[in-house]
Amino acid sequence: MARFTLPRDIYHGKGSIDVLKEIEGKKAIIVMGGGSMRRFGFLQKIEDNLKAAGLEVMVFDGVESDPSVETVMKGAEAMRSFEPDWIIGLGGGSPIDAAKAMWIFYEYPDFTFKEAIVPFGLPKLRKKAKFIAIASTSGTATEVTAFSVITDYAAKIKYPLADFNITPDIAIVDPDLAETMPQKLVAHTGMDAMTHAMEAYVSTIADNFTDPLALKAIEMVRDNIKKSYDGDKHARAEMHDAQCLAGMAFSNVSLGIVHSMAHKIGGVFHVPHGCANAIMLPSVIEFNAAVCGERYAKIAKMLNLEGENDKELTKSLVKLIRDLNKELNIPATFKEYGVDEAEFLANLAFMAENAVADACTVTNPRKVVPEEIEKIYKASFYGEEVDF
Ligand SMILES: NC(=O)c1ccc[n+]([C@@H]2O[C@H](COP(=O)([O-])OP(=O)(O)OC[C@H]3O[C@@H](n4cnc5c(N)ncnc54)[C@H](O)[C@@H]3O)[C@@H](O)[C@H]2O)c1
Ligand SMILES: [Fe+2]
């Protein structure tokens, strides 16, 4: 038996944040980041809409990029004293993920972070509040996913929390919010979306429900990411939809080792999530191709890439990703990104061991051991081909 779960409602397209005027409830807490949403006037609009609906509003701001366990606990405490019946995550992946995790500890104050990281082990939510996610970046798709990524800074590990209980009730995918993203964020979040779609497509549990979403997302990202990066508004809106489609796929069939490895190198060196994925995706395709070359070839064929057989088509796909990275000014290697070589080597075994234990490793098409992960990390550090 397979399960396919999405938010009850996904509002998309220009002006969709106006649906907040029709929300029924008493109190809403808006969880957000450092201020881009306030600066560009979106917070005001959202507050106005909620007040028009008769809700009392509280703002919890200042959620950092790659949110910490401490921020999550602080937010949960604020929720316990305000007692909202709606939690609204507003922003990129960081504030929305933080809000999802706060929700758990708001409803279950005695639950621990250690218990929360057990995949699909959360208690039933929605006893106190329901959840609205409003996406302002075009990548993580956390507005529709069952995931929340929280960093334990003391342990230097990013943990993906995974459970359908934290799939939002309502997702708002309004392209107006994505228009203000700076170029670098467009590049990183866009390649995060590309990685989601590719990893979902080759996931060991990919199925008839998720394949069409993943393939459509891959095609849309390929066609729009560079134009969006260059400021084309239509392409920016297409990317906002594409990342959401990719999210609908991976939320239900999970991801693979690009994400496992990105979580761990992100935890140690703070490489932005999408950037880490973009650097490693070509190496992981080369590694996985030994067992799912035919799936990569299908993607390549859909994109009209060159090649007479699975091997050649996969090679073209790897080249496409490398070319996209170049066009988006994403470094080709971690060395080029600026990760210190001695520190990288010193942390290699630690990162590899934790990457194997990451929840995303379970659905990677090719089984891995820490030594192989170390080799893939090295290949994407030095820019070498993966041929083992
Ligand atoms: N939950 C999931 O399913 C999932 C999937 C992938 C990644 N993640 C996690 O999400 C986090 C990354 O999220 P992200 O890439 O969306 O970035 P982010 O939320 O960390 O935001 C990055 C920066 O962009 C700014 N910003 C956001 N929207 C903006 C806009 N419209 N205009 C201008 N500036 C804007 C923010 O203020 C912040 O400074 C990581 O922690 C990653 O591990 C979660
Ligand atoms: Fe991601």
mmCIF file of N, CA, C and O and ligand atoms in Angstrom, residues 192 196 259 273 277, ligand 2:
data_model
loop_
_atom_site.group_PDB
_atom_site.id
_atom_site.type_symbol
_atom_site.label_atom_id
_atom_site.label_comp_id
_atom_site.label_asym_id
_atom_site.label_seq_id
_atom_site.Cartn_x
_atom_site.Cartn_y
_atom_site.Cartn_z
ATOM 1 N N ASP A 192 17.532 23.468 -6.006
ATOM 2 C CA ASP A 192 16.973 22.606 -4.952
ATOM 3 C C ASP A 192 15.733 21.901 -5.529
ATOM 4 O O ASP A 192 15.575 20.685 -5.399
ATOM 5 N N HIS A 196 14.971 17.966 -6.075
ATOM 6 C CA HIS A 196 13.790 17.273 -5.528
ATOM 7 C C HIS A 196 13.125 16.418 -6.599
ATOM 8 O O HIS A 196 12.771 15.254 -6.364
ATOM 9 N N HIS A 259 20.324 14.781 -1.012
ATOM 10 C CA HIS A 259 19.820 15.470 0.177
ATOM 11 C C HIS A 259 20.492 14.998 1.465
ATOM 12 O O HIS A 259 20.801 15.808 2.330
ATOM 13 N N HIS A 273 21.569 25.299 1.254
ATOM 14 C CA HIS A 273 21.019 23.991 0.902
ATOM 15 C C HIS A 273 20.970 23.718 -0.611
ATOM 16 O O HIS A 273 21.472 22.704 -1.091
ATOM 17 N N ASN A 277 23.134 21.034 -2.998
ATOM 18 C CA ASN A 277 22.484 20.057 -3.879
ATOM 19 C C ASN A 277 22.979 20.193 -5.307
ATOM 20 O O ASN A 277 23.274 19.199 -5.975
HETATM 21 FE FE FE B 2 15.877 20.327 -0.756
#
